[in-house]
Amino acid sequence: MSVTRYSEGRTGFVTLDNPPVNAIGKSMRAGLLDAVAWAETENLDRVIVTGAGRAFAAGADAREFDGAALEPFLPDVLDAIERSFVPWIAAINGVALGGGAEIALACRMRIASPRAQIGLPEVTLGVIPGAGGTQRAMRLCGLGTALEMIALGKPMRARDAKAVGLIHAIEDDPVEAADLVNTEELQCVVPTWELPAPEPDKAAIGAIRAKAAARMPGQIAPRRAIDVIEAGLSLPFHAAMKLERTTFLELKEGEQSRALRHMFFAERAAKAPAGLEAAPADLSKIAVVGGGTMGAGIAYGCLSLGQQVVVLEHDAEGVDRAAANIEKLIAKGVSRGRLDQSGAEALRDRLTISDEYATAGDAGLVIEAAFESMEVKRDIFGKLDEVMAPDAVLATNTSYLDVDQIAASSRDPSRVLGLHFFAPAHIMRLLEIVRGAKTSDRALATGFALAKLLKKVPVLAGVCDGFIGNRIFSRYKEEADMLLMDGSNPWEVDEAMEAFGYAMGPYEVGDLSGLDIGYANRRRQDATRDPNRRYVPIADRMVQEGRLGRKAGVGWYRYPGGGGKVIDPLIEDMIVEEAHFAKVERREIDGDEIRERLVLAMINEAADILGEGIAASARDIDLVTVFGYGFPRWRGGLMHHADSIGVAQIVEKLRVLEAANPVIWKISPVLLDCAENGKALAEWQSAAG
Ligand code: T1G
């Protein structure tokens, strides 16, 4: 199917019909090409093309990108539409993105519904428009708008598209409006490709190059899209089209596009595990224990869904603090235009803050977001047991602590799970859903149901110290501290990882979250740490000397006020002194070695997480590292990146490191298995399958 058509009088009606979003595959392209010939044979005076359902067309079917391009190619189909003596009108009923927008741009006219969007977001998949978007858009909306739209990949609303000339009209029923267009008027509209290209504008080109480099550092597609648009200013249309196509095909085969397509589909595959049939608890009323930064963020996120929310604190002072924290978030929502005053009022009406636990007695789910101490959490769960209905689900937002131990403080551990949010909890997309040994399917289903409501990216995790993300992050930080001892310093490490694609290096991140968190975790681990495992005390000394990070005005960097960070030479002296105490011969360490050691450390730890069944798949680890820890999306996440290097090569490098330090660098059996059997991590399945 994918293209249906019929005619009434001299009007042809063509519908793009490939649920759920009319992605443009081979059959749709063939259907469109047939429709051009059909319209000419039927001697129609117009063809109106629209989308079935909520979308016009979401763009080329990205699932086809892994294989060779299949004829008929979209640029040729659009060429046929544009050159046909029967003019086509695009009745844009919903999102027209990528190839969907290019279909519309090749039509003689474009009429959109008020809720329609039109965009060329191809760079978000690591490619550029491959069916005329780089050449047609600028002929309609001018160079500046086309550059922004294509290099940054941001779609625009119908009214903005009309304002810049991309569409002719906005109508509630674009199909009907298209049928009413005067035939002579329609015949007079010049086909897009015959419009003159805009005048060259070096300033506009230079500005967008800088903006794209700042917004999407390290990414190739934005730069190449600008190149093709710029070339089109002086090339004949069809010569520029050839350059566009060649560039698109080259990028489609590239690592960055494969990585970005992997992330696109991985994000959409993040759902409850197959076979989880249990019905979730009722989420119309949710309780949150603790109104600190995390608790307030979680409460605000749930309030924004329209849920009734009770925030529990342990005394009146805590209640006031919680109220202030949530009010701050409401005020920010209003100032950013996400909430109007009535919305803010409605949200306040749904909020109760109390130091009486019984207030939350009828909530279907309670999320504990209190101080990161096992004693505090066990006490809270004991109190919750007293007041909550037996079928209420109890979740802990702990970042590291043992969910099974917390669950044991409830008479019914089956109703306990971990819901690990990431700060700021109402913004960060990742939600680690931690299944304890006794967590029931119903409790788990409740976690996934909440994630879906909050539009989070849910990832199932098993119980271990730090689950998936924090365990990888701890190994990352541990190796970074070893690099300090061996000869580097925080700013060199941060620079090296920013060059890799992180927005922030590990030391700037540490200063942001507070060095006391890591310190507390290391003290908790003191009793069980392998005495033969190399231990670097620099971070401990920082905390002991009050250098807690941004909140103390000094950490790995100094924060003199005004938001900026400055290098503090004292840190280097401290590191040199600690290396002296540890009798370490320091040496020059360059950015490549920093990146290699840190990335290999994370890959090895992640492989063990996979092998121990803490993560269900390499893809889940990619989601965690990208959505929770800033791993560059255009590298596809940690495990996709590992596969792009090749596991055999990774194992070879690890053997050298393992020879130097067999405890720290013990090679994961998962990596050895994949290397020996020529498997990618993406296809690794635990023996449990
Ligand atoms: N290809 C294949 N599948 C797609 C798809 C696409 N382009 N877009 C969506 N899907 C699937 C998606 O995987 C999910 O599948 C289902 O549709 C619903 O999507 C030649 C080369 C349109 C705004 O970058 O931004 O055109 O999980 O969950 O939240 O120049 O999908 O149900 O099995 O996201 O309502 C350019 C990508 C392609 C737009 C709808 N186009 N899509 O959001 O639903 S390259 C894009 C989106 C191109 C041309 C070039 C969103 C959406 P499943 P969803 P949604």
XYZ file of C-alpha atoms and ligand atoms in Angstrom:
744
model
C 0.000 0.000 0.000
C 1.753 3.167 1.279
C 0.312 5.376 -1.489
C -3.424 5.438 -2.197
C -5.061 7.554 -4.876
C -8.366 8.430 -6.475
C -9.729 11.239 -8.593
C -12.865 13.353 -8.478
C -13.498 15.417 -11.574
C -10.095 16.695 -12.661
C -8.575 16.568 -9.169
C -6.344 13.696 -8.145
C -6.069 12.839 -4.434
C -2.899 11.029 -3.350
C -2.412 9.875 0.242
C 0.882 8.855 1.840
C -0.172 5.936 3.974
C 2.508 4.034 5.913
C 1.525 4.014 9.604
C 2.422 5.351 12.073
C 4.198 8.375 10.556
C 4.286 7.693 6.796
C 8.038 7.057 6.613
C 9.010 7.072 2.940
C 10.181 3.654 1.817
C 10.680 2.076 -1.582
C 6.995 1.292 -2.115
C 5.950 4.845 -1.289
C 8.484 6.251 -3.735
C 7.245 3.860 -6.442
C 3.634 4.749 -5.615
C 4.369 8.443 -6.005
C 6.113 7.905 -9.345
C 3.131 5.876 -10.579
C 0.816 8.643 -9.430
C 2.640 11.189 -11.603
C 2.039 9.059 -14.705
C -1.542 8.330 -13.612
C -2.343 12.040 -13.204
C -0.983 12.783 -16.670
C -2.852 9.891 -18.270
C -6.090 10.968 -16.568
C -5.394 14.536 -17.765
C -6.091 15.917 -14.274
C -5.605 19.626 -13.574
C -4.052 19.053 -10.142
C -2.913 16.417 -7.696
C -3.355 17.024 -3.978
C -0.946 14.965 -1.839
C -1.545 14.564 1.875
C -0.670 12.171 4.729
C -2.821 9.530 6.387
C -3.190 9.873 10.148
C -1.310 12.454 12.221
C 1.713 12.970 9.975
C 2.246 14.172 6.436
C 5.503 12.166 6.211
C 8.284 11.668 8.748
C 10.977 11.508 6.121
C 12.854 8.740 4.384
C 12.583 5.394 6.131
C 15.829 5.440 8.098
C 15.672 1.651 8.397
C 16.558 1.489 4.685
C 19.773 3.462 5.228
C 21.846 0.447 6.236
C 21.395 -1.109 2.802
C 22.172 0.191 -0.700
C 19.858 2.936 -1.955
C 16.849 1.363 -3.691
C 15.239 2.737 -6.837
C 13.232 4.717 -7.523
C 15.403 7.275 -5.710
C 13.492 10.062 -3.998
C 15.206 12.952 -5.871
C 14.110 11.379 -9.173
C 10.540 10.952 -7.918
C 10.427 14.581 -6.823
C 11.931 15.683 -10.142
C 9.052 13.900 -11.901
C 6.487 15.581 -9.643
C 8.030 19.011 -10.138
C 8.329 18.734 -13.947
C 4.906 17.181 -14.500
C 2.451 19.309 -16.499
C -0.102 18.387 -13.834
C 0.743 20.627 -10.871
C 0.856 19.005 -7.412
C -0.273 20.732 -4.213
C 0.997 19.514 -0.814
C -1.789 19.528 1.778
C 0.434 19.329 4.866
C -1.773 17.791 7.541
C 0.968 17.093 10.121
C 4.728 16.780 10.428
C 6.521 17.032 7.085
C 10.116 16.211 7.943
C 13.149 15.371 5.853
C 11.975 13.656 2.687
C 8.427 14.552 3.735
C 9.304 18.234 3.583
C 11.153 17.645 0.316
C 8.011 16.166 -1.239
C 6.177 19.333 -0.249
C 8.964 21.593 -1.577
C 8.813 19.841 -4.969
C 5.061 20.495 -5.191
C 3.881 23.621 -6.958
C 2.054 24.858 -3.855
C 1.997 24.074 -0.122
C -1.033 24.525 2.154
C -0.637 23.497 5.791
C -2.915 22.869 8.737
C -2.235 25.113 11.756
C -0.673 22.216 13.706
C 1.623 21.135 10.865
C 5.394 21.338 11.137
C 7.914 21.417 8.323
C 11.597 20.667 8.786
C 14.803 19.240 7.372
C 16.298 17.514 10.465
C 18.563 15.167 8.509
C 21.693 16.324 10.351
C 20.245 14.770 13.517
C 20.680 11.448 11.733
C 24.166 12.371 10.560
C 23.196 13.041 6.948
C 22.027 16.022 4.890
C 18.779 16.416 2.920
C 19.160 14.018 -0.021
C 16.188 14.901 -2.229
C 16.513 18.576 -3.020
C 16.078 20.153 0.415
C 19.408 21.980 0.234
C 18.502 23.541 -3.141
C 14.731 24.055 -3.042
C 14.320 25.414 0.488
C 16.597 28.404 -0.061
C 14.840 29.265 -3.311
C 11.609 29.612 -1.340
C 12.596 30.963 2.087
C 15.930 32.636 1.386
C 19.474 31.677 2.295
C 19.536 32.611 5.989
C 16.418 30.648 6.943
C 17.435 27.640 4.843
C 20.877 27.591 6.468
C 19.384 27.632 9.980
C 16.736 25.059 9.136
C 19.128 22.600 7.527
C 22.397 23.044 9.454
C 20.688 22.965 12.865
C 17.911 20.563 11.862
C 15.169 22.351 13.778
C 11.621 22.045 12.334
C 9.338 25.083 12.182
C 5.647 25.589 12.874
C 3.226 26.287 10.050
C 2.888 29.973 10.850
C 6.662 30.480 10.848
C 6.960 28.503 7.603
C 4.351 30.752 6.016
C 6.105 33.866 7.250
C 9.324 32.854 5.482
C 7.628 31.743 2.265
C 7.962 27.970 2.623
C 4.188 27.521 2.450
C 1.480 29.517 0.694
C -1.392 29.251 3.173
C -2.600 27.848 6.472
C -6.063 26.260 6.396
C -7.962 24.069 8.862
C -8.647 21.662 6.002
C -5.666 21.913 3.666
C -7.021 19.267 1.262
C -10.273 21.115 0.750
C -8.406 24.413 0.411
C -6.094 22.856 -2.189
C -9.117 21.723 -4.184
C -10.430 25.286 -4.220
C -7.231 26.869 -5.584
C -7.967 28.632 -8.854
C -6.580 26.547 -11.725
C -5.104 29.502 -13.608
C -3.458 30.742 -10.421
C -2.021 27.278 -9.873
C -0.694 27.078 -13.411
C 1.086 30.406 -12.944
C 3.130 29.283 -9.920
C 6.750 28.794 -11.023
C 8.192 25.348 -10.183
C 10.637 25.693 -7.273
C 13.656 24.562 -9.222
C 13.149 27.338 -11.781
C 13.311 30.025 -9.060
C 16.683 31.790 -8.870
C 19.112 30.739 -6.160
C 19.709 33.444 -3.524
C 22.682 35.790 -3.792
C 25.854 34.521 -2.027
C 26.214 35.892 1.495
C 29.570 35.219 3.115
C 28.495 36.714 6.430
C 25.452 34.448 6.700
C 27.527 31.414 5.760
C 30.231 32.291 8.259
C 27.699 32.894 11.008
C 25.920 29.589 10.545
C 29.209 27.707 10.359
C 30.161 29.122 13.764
C 26.700 28.464 15.209
C 26.574 24.871 13.950
C 30.091 24.173 15.238
C 29.144 25.529 18.647
C 25.776 23.732 18.812
C 26.904 20.397 17.333
C 30.650 20.148 18.029
C 32.424 17.290 16.313
C 29.551 16.541 13.954
C 30.279 16.373 10.221
C 26.812 16.622 8.638
C 26.022 20.256 9.572
C 29.289 21.415 8.032
C 28.724 19.403 4.857
C 25.125 20.657 4.552
C 26.396 24.224 4.592
C 29.010 23.312 1.952
C 26.306 21.971 -0.390
C 24.000 24.944 0.140
C 26.892 27.327 -0.510
C 27.862 25.434 -3.670
C 24.246 25.673 -4.867
C 24.453 29.470 -4.852
C 26.668 29.345 -7.916
C 25.906 25.969 -9.531
C 23.005 25.207 -11.891
C 20.175 23.505 -9.958
C 20.724 19.998 -11.298
C 24.486 20.134 -10.847
C 23.935 21.140 -7.225
C 21.421 18.312 -6.873
C 24.102 15.834 -7.962
C 26.490 17.237 -5.327
C 23.749 16.988 -2.686
C 23.044 13.368 -3.556
C 26.703 12.340 -3.543
C 27.218 14.018 -0.186
C 24.101 12.414 1.283
C 25.126 8.922 0.144
C 28.668 9.396 1.493
C 27.443 10.541 4.919
C 24.811 7.791 5.105
C 27.651 5.224 5.010
C 29.690 7.129 7.625
C 30.254 6.228 11.285
C 28.445 9.282 12.622
C 25.226 8.575 10.740
C 25.283 4.916 11.754
C 25.750 6.021 15.362
C 22.975 8.625 15.266
C 20.562 6.200 13.570
C 21.438 3.632 16.222
C 20.553 6.122 18.947
C 17.340 7.173 17.176
C 16.017 3.622 17.149
C 17.520 2.649 20.513
C 15.661 5.509 22.202
C 12.387 4.345 20.680
C 13.003 0.741 21.618
C 13.421 1.700 25.294
C 10.235 0.187 26.658
C 9.120 -2.300 29.314
C 10.772 -5.721 28.861
C 8.899 -8.080 26.558
C 6.493 -10.311 28.458
C 5.925 -7.908 31.347
C 2.143 -8.362 31.469
C 1.373 -7.099 34.994
C -0.906 -4.071 35.338
C 0.844 -1.101 36.999
C -0.327 0.584 40.191
C -2.678 3.546 39.927
C -0.513 6.625 39.291
C -3.136 9.317 39.694
C -1.656 10.130 43.118
C 2.096 9.897 43.687
C 4.033 10.558 46.874
C 7.622 11.741 47.045
C 9.625 11.447 50.261
C 12.077 14.328 50.486
C 11.671 17.770 48.981
C 15.346 18.454 48.319
C 16.736 19.059 44.835
C 15.936 15.587 43.533
C 12.622 15.172 45.354
C 11.396 18.572 44.236
C 12.372 17.796 40.622
C 10.580 14.454 40.715
C 7.510 16.013 42.318
C 7.466 18.836 39.767
C 7.742 16.344 36.895
C 4.790 14.338 38.255
C 2.759 17.501 38.916
C 3.366 18.589 35.319
C 1.622 15.399 34.185
C -1.508 16.454 36.046
C -1.029 13.975 38.879
C -1.908 14.631 42.533
C 1.419 14.777 44.398
C 2.172 14.553 48.103
C 5.660 15.520 49.215
C 6.600 14.112 52.606
C 9.189 15.716 54.833
C 10.273 14.901 58.387
C 9.427 18.229 60.039
C 7.988 21.711 59.505
C 11.349 23.091 58.408
C 11.605 20.377 55.783
C 8.097 21.175 54.597
C 9.037 24.834 54.138
C 12.212 23.916 52.301
C 10.328 21.552 49.996
C 7.713 24.224 49.271
C 10.434 26.720 48.394
C 12.233 24.250 46.123
C 9.066 23.396 44.204
C 8.008 27.022 43.980
C 11.389 27.786 42.425
C 10.726 25.199 39.707
C 7.214 26.566 39.098
C 8.577 30.086 38.795
C 11.213 28.892 36.322
C 8.514 27.086 34.325
C 6.519 30.310 34.129
C 9.531 32.474 33.256
C 10.461 30.061 30.456
C 6.928 30.101 29.088
C 6.311 26.424 29.792
C 3.626 27.317 32.345
C 1.150 30.160 32.403
C -0.250 31.561 35.644
C -3.368 29.401 35.572
C -1.242 26.341 34.854
C 0.969 27.232 37.793
C -2.070 27.641 40.037
C -3.504 24.300 38.915
C -0.190 22.667 39.636
C -0.072 24.182 43.135
C -3.640 22.936 43.720
C -2.493 19.378 43.017
C 0.400 19.599 45.473
C 0.333 18.721 49.174
C 3.433 18.984 51.351
C 3.294 17.442 54.795
C 5.339 15.949 57.604
C 2.505 13.502 58.268
C 3.243 10.309 56.348
C -0.415 9.288 56.594
C -1.201 12.117 54.150
C 0.218 9.908 51.394
C -1.652 6.781 52.525
C -3.770 6.528 49.366
C -0.980 7.127 46.835
C -0.385 4.276 44.368
C 3.359 4.945 44.217
C 5.840 6.476 46.644
C 9.267 7.602 45.455
C 11.801 8.003 48.242
C 14.332 10.722 47.391
C 15.918 11.322 50.779
C 19.522 11.615 51.924
C 21.827 8.960 50.444
C 22.196 6.949 53.621
C 21.106 3.353 54.082
C 20.029 4.037 57.648
C 17.845 6.989 56.641
C 16.272 5.014 53.795
C 15.566 1.915 55.854
C 13.878 4.085 58.485
C 11.704 5.766 55.830
C 10.644 2.449 54.284
C 9.746 1.153 57.728
C 7.510 4.189 58.266
C 5.978 3.860 54.786
C 5.065 0.266 55.557
C 2.931 1.566 58.403
C 0.863 4.026 56.387
C 0.770 2.867 52.747
C -1.902 0.580 51.334
C -0.595 -2.984 50.868
C -0.733 -2.653 47.070
C 1.176 0.645 46.941
C 4.510 0.426 45.141
C 7.530 1.808 47.004
C 10.474 3.128 44.976
C 13.835 4.453 46.039
C 15.733 7.052 44.023
C 19.041 5.904 45.443
C 22.024 6.429 43.138
C 24.239 3.689 44.448
C 22.830 1.889 47.468
C 21.697 -1.725 47.504
C 18.009 -1.812 46.566
C 17.652 -5.305 48.054
C 18.837 -4.051 51.427
C 16.368 -1.165 51.264
C 13.591 -3.558 50.174
C 14.333 -5.775 53.178
C 13.145 -2.954 55.440
C 9.631 -3.412 54.058
C 7.445 -6.287 55.145
C 6.731 -6.813 51.449
C 9.992 -6.428 49.441
C 8.135 -7.419 46.263
C 6.640 -3.953 46.103
C 10.017 -2.221 46.205
C 12.135 -1.181 43.224
C 14.704 1.479 42.360
C 13.770 4.488 40.234
C 17.068 6.282 39.684
C 16.387 9.776 38.331
C 19.153 12.079 37.130
C 19.457 15.715 38.211
C 17.651 17.851 37.203
C 15.008 15.124 37.604
C 12.272 16.959 35.674
C 14.581 17.506 32.674
C 17.077 14.625 32.311
C 15.512 11.915 30.096
C 17.193 8.839 31.602
C 15.491 6.749 34.275
C 17.271 3.646 35.530
C 14.623 1.185 36.716
C 16.322 -1.109 39.209
C 14.805 -4.538 39.715
C 15.560 -6.015 43.149
C 15.751 -9.743 43.755
C 12.173 -9.710 45.008
C 10.688 -6.889 42.929
C 7.338 -8.016 41.525
C 6.273 -7.656 37.904
C 3.603 -5.219 39.092
C 6.162 -2.972 40.770
C 8.331 -3.117 37.662
C 5.392 -2.382 35.380
C 4.629 0.630 37.573
C 8.157 1.953 37.044
C 7.872 1.622 33.285
C 4.389 3.145 33.282
C 5.708 6.188 35.158
C 8.639 6.456 32.728
C 6.233 6.471 29.789
C 4.066 9.164 31.382
C 7.148 11.303 32.120
C 8.518 10.672 28.583
C 11.705 9.324 30.142
C 14.110 6.869 28.521
C 13.702 3.849 30.816
C 16.538 1.358 31.220
C 16.183 -1.799 33.303
C 19.107 -2.338 35.684
C 20.055 -5.079 38.103
C 21.307 -4.437 41.632
C 24.987 -3.627 42.052
C 26.970 -0.684 43.394
C 26.000 2.149 41.066
C 23.723 0.032 38.833
C 24.746 0.770 35.212
C 25.602 4.450 34.839
C 27.193 5.301 38.158
C 29.230 2.109 38.127
C 30.686 3.075 34.742
C 31.142 6.660 35.924
C 32.966 5.508 39.077
C 35.433 3.517 36.973
C 35.834 6.544 34.655
C 36.639 8.792 37.618
C 38.936 6.213 39.202
C 40.995 5.979 36.011
C 41.035 9.747 35.657
C 42.501 10.079 39.158
C 45.148 7.536 38.200
C 46.012 9.690 35.212
C 46.524 12.601 37.619
C 48.952 10.556 39.686
C 50.750 9.311 36.554
C 51.361 12.797 35.188
C 48.236 14.616 34.049
C 46.060 17.272 35.701
C 42.289 17.947 35.867
C 42.182 20.524 33.076
C 44.171 18.374 30.648
C 41.856 15.431 31.367
C 38.772 17.604 30.932
C 40.104 19.099 27.703
C 40.872 15.647 26.334
C 37.344 14.403 27.024
C 35.733 17.545 25.656
C 37.709 16.932 22.473
C 36.236 13.408 22.491
C 32.763 14.961 22.490
C 31.671 15.351 26.112
C 30.172 18.718 26.915
C 32.127 18.600 30.176
C 35.103 16.598 31.387
C 34.951 14.448 34.551
C 36.518 17.051 36.850
C 34.204 19.871 35.879
C 31.308 17.415 36.302
C 32.631 16.468 39.743
C 32.793 20.101 40.809
C 29.210 20.546 39.643
C 27.730 17.636 41.599
C 29.990 18.061 44.655
C 33.096 16.081 45.561
C 31.584 14.966 48.873
C 29.269 12.525 47.035
C 32.161 10.513 45.626
C 33.950 10.783 48.976
C 30.979 9.275 50.828
C 30.802 6.435 48.317
C 34.480 5.647 48.658
C 34.173 5.563 52.461
C 31.220 3.212 52.102
C 33.366 0.979 49.899
C 36.436 1.047 52.152
C 35.462 -2.141 53.953
C 35.053 -4.177 50.788
C 37.731 -2.655 48.503
C 40.389 -5.081 47.255
C 43.555 -4.141 49.198
C 45.582 -4.991 46.077
C 43.641 -2.469 44.021
C 45.642 0.714 43.352
C 43.989 3.558 45.308
C 44.512 7.272 44.551
C 43.824 9.515 47.603
C 43.850 12.883 45.760
C 40.076 13.278 45.633
C 39.860 12.398 49.341
C 42.404 15.066 50.159
C 40.365 17.607 48.203
C 37.336 16.949 50.385
C 39.401 16.874 53.574
C 40.707 20.325 52.631
C 37.189 21.636 52.013
C 37.512 21.798 48.252
C 33.999 20.456 47.613
C 33.501 21.907 44.165
C 31.409 24.730 42.745
C 29.185 24.923 45.871
C 32.295 25.673 47.994
C 33.748 28.085 45.443
C 36.693 25.741 44.977
C 37.175 22.172 43.899
C 39.284 20.879 41.059
C 38.907 24.432 39.729
C 38.450 27.751 41.493
C 35.090 29.558 41.030
C 35.749 33.243 41.764
C 32.082 34.147 41.143
C 30.228 34.989 37.941
C 29.886 31.384 36.888
C 33.311 30.836 35.302
C 35.940 28.349 36.413
C 39.673 29.078 36.656
C 42.630 26.736 36.864
C 44.151 26.572 40.340
C 47.922 25.821 40.278
C 47.643 24.654 43.895
C 45.927 21.530 42.592
C 48.980 20.592 40.530
C 51.229 21.035 43.597
C 48.916 18.807 45.589
C 48.968 16.119 42.899
C 52.761 16.228 42.648
C 52.986 15.899 46.428
C 50.621 12.917 46.501
C 52.564 11.256 43.688
C 55.724 11.808 45.686
C 54.180 10.182 48.748
C 53.069 7.283 46.567
C 56.528 7.086 44.971
C 55.031 7.465 41.496
C 57.382 8.636 38.719
C 55.151 11.133 36.887
C 55.469 11.560 33.093
C 54.009 13.474 30.167
C 50.579 12.119 29.218
C 48.989 13.388 26.016
C 45.318 13.755 25.109
C 45.241 10.553 23.058
C 46.437 8.460 25.992
C 43.956 10.158 28.305
C 41.079 9.440 25.946
C 42.205 5.872 25.313
C 42.614 4.937 28.962
C 39.342 6.523 30.044
C 37.276 5.093 27.199
C 38.823 1.623 27.576
C 38.209 1.738 31.327
C 34.525 2.482 30.732
C 34.172 -0.137 27.981
C 35.743 -2.848 30.163
C 33.515 -2.002 33.124
C 30.427 -1.844 30.878
C 31.275 -5.248 29.427
C 31.303 -6.702 32.954
C 27.951 -5.013 33.639
C 26.648 -6.782 30.542
C 28.214 -10.079 31.564
C 26.737 -9.916 35.062
C 23.270 -9.257 33.648
C 23.057 -5.853 35.345
C 22.260 -4.422 31.899
C 20.157 -6.441 29.478
C 21.905 -5.300 26.303
C 24.712 -3.191 24.883
C 22.020 -0.892 23.501
C 20.747 -0.199 27.012
C 24.254 0.807 28.069
C 24.356 3.169 25.081
C 21.127 4.779 26.280
C 22.471 5.192 29.822
C 25.799 6.701 28.762
C 24.215 9.136 26.265
C 21.064 10.165 28.169
C 22.560 10.165 31.636
C 26.252 10.940 31.356
C 26.821 13.072 28.292
C 28.567 10.483 26.125
C 28.473 12.013 22.631
C 25.253 10.914 20.875
C 27.020 11.083 17.495
C 29.305 8.263 18.676
C 26.237 6.119 19.355
C 26.875 5.507 23.046
C 29.696 3.640 24.766
C 29.092 0.141 23.406
C 28.254 1.203 19.859
C 31.486 3.192 19.961
C 33.346 0.091 21.183
C 31.944 -1.923 18.289
C 33.020 0.815 15.865
C 36.586 0.453 17.177
C 36.288 -3.335 17.059
C 36.343 -5.627 20.095
C 39.441 -7.514 18.947
C 41.399 -4.254 18.809
C 40.051 -3.250 22.227
C 41.183 -6.544 23.736
C 44.642 -6.078 22.237
C 44.992 -2.692 23.908
C 43.605 -4.015 27.187
C 46.174 -6.815 27.236
C 48.958 -4.220 27.466
C 47.202 -2.427 30.321
C 46.335 -5.677 32.079
C 49.996 -6.732 31.958
C 50.894 -3.524 33.827
C 48.059 -3.797 36.357
C 46.088 -7.081 36.323
C 43.774 -5.996 39.131
C 42.518 -2.741 37.651
C 42.621 -3.908 34.051
C 41.365 -7.489 34.310
C 39.793 -7.961 30.872
C 36.051 -8.595 30.923
C 35.117 -12.149 29.857
C 32.465 -10.583 27.623
C 35.152 -8.775 25.620
C 37.229 -11.944 25.411
C 34.175 -13.924 24.269
C 33.296 -11.368 21.589
C 36.913 -11.068 20.404
C 37.402 -14.837 20.230
C 34.105 -15.472 18.443
C 34.146 -12.428 16.158
C 30.993 -11.056 17.795
C 29.999 -7.431 18.263
C 28.954 -6.297 21.719
C 25.626 -5.282 20.156
C 24.850 -8.943 19.513
C 26.152 -10.250 22.842
C 23.520 -12.060 24.809
C 24.045 -13.459 28.277
C 23.763 -17.214 28.572
C 20.345 -16.468 30.039
C 19.541 -15.142 26.560
N 12.300 6.200 9.506
C 11.893 5.039 10.048
N 11.074 4.949 11.122
C 10.657 6.115 11.658
C 11.034 7.378 11.147
C 11.897 7.390 10.017
N 12.279 8.532 9.447
N 10.446 8.333 11.924
C 9.742 7.690 12.864
N 9.864 6.357 12.715
C 9.228 5.324 13.537
C 9.817 5.311 14.946
O 10.997 4.525 14.967
C 8.689 4.688 15.735
O 8.739 3.296 15.467
C 7.436 5.225 15.048
O 7.855 5.632 13.726
C 6.856 6.409 15.777
O 7.934 7.360 15.895
C 15.833 11.872 1.855
C 17.398 11.290 3.930
C 8.093 12.003 13.053
C 8.431 13.588 14.962
O 14.637 12.709 11.107
O 11.368 12.882 14.406
O 14.263 12.033 5.202
O 9.029 2.510 17.855
O 7.995 7.234 18.405
O 7.150 10.748 19.027
O 16.384 13.985 2.653
O 9.431 10.033 14.697
O 6.756 2.585 16.809
O 8.452 0.891 16.008
O 9.249 9.054 17.145
O 5.148 10.910 17.447
C 14.467 12.603 8.357
C 12.445 11.274 12.375
C 14.792 11.226 7.885
C 12.319 12.499 11.471
C 7.160 11.449 15.285
N 13.350 12.549 9.276
N 11.235 11.011 13.129
O 7.470 11.431 16.657
O 6.714 9.061 17.225
S 16.144 11.247 6.738
C 13.539 12.598 10.614
C 10.820 11.852 14.126
C 15.440 11.894 5.315
C 15.709 12.791 3.027
C 16.396 12.310 4.246
C 9.617 11.396 14.909
C 8.321 12.128 14.523
P 8.199 2.247 16.609
P 8.061 8.181 17.257
P 6.569 10.565 17.667
